[in-house]
Amino acid sequence: MVVSDGTAVLGLGDIGPRASLPVMEGKAALFKKFAGLDSIPIVLDTTDPDEIVETLIRLRPSFGAVNLEDISAPRCFEIEKRVIEALDCPVMHDDQHGTAIVVLAALKGAAAVQGRDMSGLKVVVSGAGAAGVACTNILLAAGVSDIIVLDSKGIVSRDRADLNEVKAELAQRTNPRDITGGAAEALQGADVFLGLSAGTIAEELIAAMAPESIVFAMSNPDPEIHPEVAREYAAIVATGRSDFPNQINNVLAFPGVFKGALDAGARRITEGMKVAAAEAIFGVVAGELSADKIIPSPLDPRVAPAVAEAVGSAARAEGVA
C-alpha cells in the first residue's frame, strides 16, 4: 500500500489527504510500470501518529508491504519507526530512503567521474527534514565523515539549544570541525552541496566552494540554484528535474527495492539493503560515466531488475529473508 496523510506533498506542501490522492495514484502506476507490483493508494484523514500506526496495523492482512509517502517531518520519523516495529513486512518512507539511495548512487557516480575517494569529500546538506536526515545517515554509513547539515536557522551544531530531538541527535554525528553560522560558513571550501530544502542558495556561496565542486540542487520544481548558474562554478551538477542532465529521481530506487524485498520474502528493509540498492544503481552506468551522466536515466529499464536482485541478495545475506 502507498500511504500518505497529505502533509508534505512534493512541491505542494500540506495539501491534505484528498488533494494528495493523485500523487499516490501516480506512485502506484510507477510501481506497476517499473516493477510489476500491484499497489493501492491509501490516503488517511488524520495526522495523529497513533491513529496512522493503528490503521496500518489493522490493514496489514490485506497487503505485503508499506510505502509511506509525503508525511511531514519530524512526525515521519516516529511513524516509520513504529510501523516497522509493528509489522512483519517491508516498510519504507520513500521521501527519506528512496531519496537517500539515489543520492548515494549519484555521489558515487560523481566521485568516480572525478577519480576521487568519496570518503574524503566535505559535504553540506541543506535541509534537515525527512530527505536531509536520511541522506546524511546513508552518507555517514557509506564512509563520508565530514558532513554539515543546514536547517532554516543555520548550521545544525551541538551548541544550539533550539533543536528538536532528531536534529539534536544528528548534531552529535555531524559537523566534525564544529563550524558555526549559516550557509556561507558551511559552504566555504566545501566539495559537495546537497539541496533538500525549499529554500534558495546564493550564487556567491556556490562560487566559494572548493574547485571541481559537486552541486545537487534537488528541490522540485524550483532547484535551490538554477543549474546553468551552478555550472559556472561547479564541475558536476544534478537536479530533481527531467529537463536537465543527471536527474536524481526516486523512481530509480523504490520499485526495485520493494520488488527485491518482496521476492526475497524480507521481513524488513535494512540499511544494508538500501546501500546495496545504491550500489546497483551506480553499477548500471559504471562503464558509461561522464559529468553529465553520473546516474542512469529514470526510464532506464536495466535499473529496477538490477536493484531488485541486489536488494534480495542483501536481504538473504543479512538474514531477514
Coordinates of C-alpha atoms in Angstrom, one line a residue:
M1 CA 0.0 0.0 0.0
V2 CA 1.1 3.5 -0.8
V3 CA 0.1 5.6 2.3
S4 CA 0.0 9.3 2.9
D5 CA -1.7 11.9 5.1
G6 CA -1.0 14.6 2.5
T7 CA 1.1 16.8 4.8
A8 CA 4.3 17.1 2.8
V9 CA 3.5 16.6 -0.9
L10 CA 6.4 17.3 -3.2
G11 CA 6.4 20.9 -4.3
L12 CA 2.9 21.5 -2.8
G13 CA 3.3 21.0 1.0
D14 CA 0.5 20.3 3.3
I15 CA -2.5 19.9 0.9
G16 CA -4.4 17.2 2.8
P17 CA -5.3 13.6 2.0
R18 CA -7.9 14.3 -0.7
A19 CA -5.6 16.5 -2.8
S20 CA -2.7 14.1 -2.3
L21 CA -4.6 11.1 -3.8
P22 CA -3.5 11.7 -7.5
V23 CA 0.2 11.7 -6.4
M24 CA -0.3 8.4 -4.6
E25 CA -2.1 7.0 -7.7
G26 CA 0.9 8.1 -9.8
K27 CA 3.2 6.3 -7.4
A28 CA 1.1 3.1 -7.7
A29 CA 1.4 3.4 -11.5
L30 CA 5.2 3.7 -11.2
F31 CA 5.3 0.5 -9.1
K32 CA 3.4 -1.3 -11.7
K33 CA 5.3 0.0 -14.7
F34 CA 8.8 -0.4 -13.3
A35 CA 8.5 -3.4 -11.0
G36 CA 5.2 -5.2 -12.0
L37 CA 4.0 -4.6 -8.4
D38 CA 0.3 -4.0 -7.7
S39 CA -0.3 -1.3 -5.1
I40 CA -3.3 0.6 -3.7
P41 CA -3.1 4.3 -2.8
I42 CA -4.4 4.9 0.8
V43 CA -4.8 8.5 2.0
L44 CA -5.6 8.9 5.7
D45 CA -7.7 11.7 7.1
T46 CA -5.6 12.1 10.2
T47 CA -2.2 13.4 11.1
D48 CA -2.1 11.7 14.5
P49 CA 0.8 9.2 14.6
D50 CA -1.1 6.8 16.9
E51 CA -4.1 6.7 14.5
I52 CA -1.9 6.3 11.5
V53 CA 0.1 3.4 13.0
E54 CA -3.1 1.7 14.3
T55 CA -4.7 2.0 10.9
L56 CA -1.8 0.3 9.2
I57 CA -1.7 -2.5 11.7
R58 CA -5.4 -3.2 11.0
L59 CA -4.8 -3.2 7.3
R60 CA -1.7 -5.4 7.4
P61 CA -3.5 -8.7 6.4
S62 CA -4.5 -7.2 3.0
F63 CA -1.0 -6.0 1.9
G64 CA 2.5 -7.3 1.6
A65 CA 4.5 -4.1 2.1
V66 CA 4.0 -0.4 3.0
N67 CA 5.4 2.6 1.1
L68 CA 5.0 5.7 3.3
E69 CA 4.8 8.8 1.3
D70 CA 4.7 12.6 1.7
I71 CA 4.4 12.7 5.5
S72 CA 5.9 15.7 7.2
A73 CA 8.9 15.7 9.4
P74 CA 9.5 15.1 12.3
R75 CA 6.4 13.0 12.5
C76 CA 7.5 10.9 9.6
F77 CA 10.5 9.5 11.7
E78 CA 8.3 8.4 14.5
I79 CA 5.6 6.9 12.3
E80 CA 8.1 4.9 10.1
K81 CA 9.9 3.6 13.2
R82 CA 6.7 2.5 14.9
V83 CA 5.2 0.9 11.7
I84 CA 8.5 -1.0 11.1
E85 CA 8.4 -2.3 14.7
A86 CA 4.7 -3.3 14.5
L87 CA 4.6 -5.1 11.1
D88 CA 6.4 -8.2 9.9
C89 CA 6.8 -6.9 6.3
P90 CA 8.9 -4.4 4.3
V91 CA 8.2 -0.8 5.3
M92 CA 9.9 2.3 3.8
H93 CA 9.3 6.0 3.9
D94 CA 10.3 6.8 0.3
D95 CA 10.8 10.5 0.9
Q96 CA 13.6 9.6 3.3
H97 CA 15.2 6.4 2.0
G98 CA 14.4 6.4 -1.7
T99 CA 16.0 9.9 -1.9
A100 CA 19.0 8.8 0.1
I101 CA 19.6 5.7 -2.0
V102 CA 19.6 7.7 -5.2
V103 CA 21.7 10.5 -3.8
L104 CA 24.3 7.9 -2.7
A105 CA 24.3 6.4 -6.1
A106 CA 24.7 9.8 -7.8
L107 CA 27.5 10.8 -5.5
K108 CA 29.3 7.5 -6.2
G109 CA 29.0 8.4 -9.9
A110 CA 30.3 11.9 -9.4
A111 CA 33.2 10.8 -7.3
A112 CA 34.1 8.1 -9.9
V113 CA 34.0 10.6 -12.8
Q114 CA 36.4 12.8 -10.9
G115 CA 38.6 10.0 -9.6
R116 CA 38.0 11.0 -6.0
D117 CA 37.5 9.0 -2.9
M118 CA 34.0 9.7 -1.7
S119 CA 35.0 9.3 2.0
G120 CA 37.2 12.4 1.7
L121 CA 34.6 14.8 0.5
K122 CA 33.3 17.7 2.5
V123 CA 29.5 17.6 2.2
V124 CA 26.9 20.3 3.0
V125 CA 23.3 19.1 3.3
S126 CA 20.8 21.9 3.1
G127 CA 17.6 20.7 4.8
A128 CA 17.1 18.8 8.0
G129 CA 13.7 17.3 7.1
A130 CA 12.9 13.7 6.0
A131 CA 15.2 13.6 3.0
G132 CA 18.0 15.6 4.6
V133 CA 18.3 13.4 7.6
A134 CA 18.1 10.2 5.6
C135 CA 20.7 11.4 3.1
T136 CA 23.0 12.4 5.9
N137 CA 22.6 8.9 7.5
I138 CA 23.3 6.9 4.4
L139 CA 26.4 9.0 3.5
L140 CA 27.7 8.6 7.0
A141 CA 27.1 4.8 6.6
A142 CA 29.0 4.9 3.3
G143 CA 32.1 6.4 4.9
V144 CA 31.6 10.2 4.4
S145 CA 32.8 11.7 7.7
D146 CA 32.7 15.5 7.1
I147 CA 29.0 16.4 6.7
I148 CA 27.5 19.7 7.8
V149 CA 23.7 19.9 7.9
L150 CA 21.8 23.2 7.5
D151 CA 18.3 24.0 8.6
S152 CA 16.3 27.2 8.3
K153 CA 18.2 28.7 11.2
G154 CA 21.8 27.8 10.1
I155 CA 24.2 25.0 10.8
V156 CA 22.9 22.1 12.9
S157 CA 25.5 22.2 15.7
R158 CA 25.9 20.9 19.2
D159 CA 25.8 24.3 20.7
R160 CA 22.3 25.1 19.6
A161 CA 19.5 24.9 22.1
D162 CA 16.6 25.1 19.7
L163 CA 17.0 21.7 18.0
N164 CA 14.3 19.0 18.1
E165 CA 15.2 15.5 19.2
V166 CA 16.0 14.3 15.6
K167 CA 18.3 17.3 14.9
A168 CA 20.0 17.2 18.3
E169 CA 20.9 13.5 17.7
L170 CA 22.1 14.4 14.2
A171 CA 24.3 17.2 15.6
Q172 CA 26.2 14.6 17.6
R173 CA 27.2 12.7 14.5
T174 CA 27.9 15.6 12.0
N175 CA 29.9 18.9 11.8
P176 CA 33.2 17.3 13.0
R177 CA 35.0 20.7 12.6
D178 CA 32.5 22.4 14.8
I179 CA 31.7 25.1 12.3
T180 CA 29.1 27.7 13.4
G181 CA 27.0 30.2 11.5
G182 CA 24.9 29.7 8.3
A183 CA 25.2 28.6 4.7
A184 CA 28.1 31.0 4.0
E185 CA 30.3 29.4 6.7
A186 CA 29.2 25.9 5.8
L187 CA 29.9 26.2 2.0
Q188 CA 33.3 27.9 2.3
G189 CA 35.6 25.3 0.7
A190 CA 33.0 22.5 0.6
D191 CA 33.2 19.9 -2.1
V192 CA 29.5 18.9 -2.3
F193 CA 26.3 20.8 -1.9
L194 CA 23.1 18.7 -1.5
G195 CA 20.0 20.8 -1.7
L196 CA 17.0 19.1 0.0
S197 CA 15.0 22.1 1.2
A198 CA 12.5 24.5 -0.4
G199 CA 15.0 27.4 0.0
T200 CA 17.4 29.1 -2.4
I201 CA 21.2 29.3 -2.3
A202 CA 23.0 32.4 -3.4
E203 CA 25.3 32.2 -6.4
E204 CA 28.3 33.6 -4.5
L205 CA 28.1 30.8 -1.9
I206 CA 28.4 28.2 -4.7
A207 CA 31.3 30.2 -6.0
A208 CA 33.0 29.9 -2.6
M209 CA 33.1 26.1 -2.7
A210 CA 36.2 24.2 -3.4
P211 CA 37.5 23.7 -7.0
E212 CA 35.8 20.9 -9.0
S213 CA 32.8 21.1 -6.7
I214 CA 29.6 19.0 -7.0
V215 CA 26.2 20.5 -6.7
F216 CA 23.0 18.5 -6.3
A217 CA 20.2 21.1 -6.3
M218 CA 17.2 18.7 -5.9
S219 CA 14.3 20.9 -4.8
N220 CA 11.3 20.5 -7.2
P221 CA 10.1 22.2 -9.2
D222 CA 12.5 25.0 -8.3
P223 CA 16.1 24.0 -7.6
E224 CA 18.0 25.9 -4.8
I225 CA 20.1 27.4 -7.6
H226 CA 19.5 27.3 -11.3
P227 CA 21.6 24.5 -12.9
E228 CA 23.0 26.8 -15.6
V229 CA 24.2 29.2 -12.9
A230 CA 25.6 26.4 -10.8
R231 CA 27.6 25.1 -13.8
E232 CA 29.5 28.3 -13.9
Y233 CA 31.3 27.2 -10.7
A234 CA 30.7 23.5 -10.2
A235 CA 32.2 20.6 -12.2
I236 CA 29.1 18.4 -11.8
V237 CA 25.5 19.5 -11.4
A238 CA 22.4 17.4 -10.8
T239 CA 18.8 18.3 -10.1
G240 CA 15.5 16.6 -9.4
R241 CA 14.2 17.8 -12.8
S242 CA 13.8 15.9 -16.0
D243 CA 14.8 18.8 -18.3
F244 CA 18.5 18.9 -17.1
P245 CA 21.2 16.2 -17.1
N246 CA 21.7 14.0 -14.0
Q247 CA 18.1 13.8 -12.8
I248 CA 18.0 12.4 -9.2
N249 CA 14.7 10.7 -9.1
N250 CA 13.4 8.2 -6.5
V251 CA 11.9 6.0 -9.2
L252 CA 15.4 4.7 -9.7
A253 CA 15.1 3.1 -6.2
F254 CA 11.7 2.3 -4.8
P255 CA 10.3 -0.1 -7.5
G256 CA 13.4 -2.3 -7.3
V257 CA 13.8 -2.0 -3.5
F258 CA 10.2 -3.3 -2.9
K259 CA 10.4 -5.9 -5.7
G260 CA 13.6 -7.3 -4.3
A261 CA 12.3 -7.3 -0.7
L262 CA 9.0 -9.0 -1.6
D263 CA 10.7 -11.6 -3.9
A264 CA 13.1 -12.5 -1.0
G265 CA 10.2 -12.6 1.5
A266 CA 12.1 -10.0 3.6
R267 CA 10.5 -9.0 6.9
R268 CA 12.1 -5.5 6.7
I269 CA 14.2 -3.2 4.6
T270 CA 17.6 -2.9 6.3
E271 CA 20.4 -0.3 5.9
G272 CA 22.4 -2.9 4.0
M273 CA 19.6 -3.4 1.5
K274 CA 19.5 0.3 0.9
V275 CA 23.2 0.6 0.3
A276 CA 23.1 -2.5 -2.0
A277 CA 20.3 -0.7 -4.0
A278 CA 22.6 2.4 -4.4
E279 CA 25.5 0.2 -5.5
A280 CA 23.2 -1.4 -8.1
I281 CA 22.0 1.9 -9.5
F282 CA 25.6 3.1 -9.8
G283 CA 26.6 -0.2 -11.3
V284 CA 24.2 0.2 -14.2
V285 CA 26.2 3.1 -15.6
A286 CA 29.6 2.5 -14.1
G287 CA 31.0 1.9 -17.6
E288 CA 29.2 4.9 -19.2
L289 CA 30.0 7.7 -16.7
S290 CA 30.6 11.3 -17.6
A291 CA 30.0 14.7 -15.9
D292 CA 26.5 14.7 -17.5
K293 CA 25.8 11.0 -16.8
I294 CA 26.6 10.2 -13.2
I295 CA 23.4 8.2 -12.7
P296 CA 21.1 6.2 -15.0
S297 CA 18.0 7.8 -16.6
P298 CA 14.9 7.3 -14.5
L299 CA 13.5 5.5 -17.6
D300 CA 16.4 3.1 -18.0
P301 CA 14.8 -0.4 -18.0
R302 CA 18.0 -2.0 -16.6
V303 CA 17.7 -0.3 -13.2
A304 CA 14.8 -1.9 -11.4
P305 CA 15.8 -5.5 -12.1
A306 CA 19.4 -4.8 -11.0
V307 CA 18.2 -3.1 -7.8
A308 CA 15.8 -5.9 -7.1
E309 CA 18.5 -8.6 -7.4
A310 CA 20.9 -6.6 -5.2
V311 CA 18.3 -6.0 -2.5
G312 CA 17.2 -9.6 -2.5
S313 CA 20.8 -10.8 -2.1
A314 CA 21.4 -8.3 0.7
A315 CA 18.2 -9.5 2.5
R316 CA 19.4 -13.1 2.3
A317 CA 22.9 -12.2 3.5
E318 CA 21.5 -10.2 6.4
G319 CA 19.1 -13.0 7.5
V320 CA 15.9 -11.0 7.0
A321 CA 14.6 -13.0 4.0

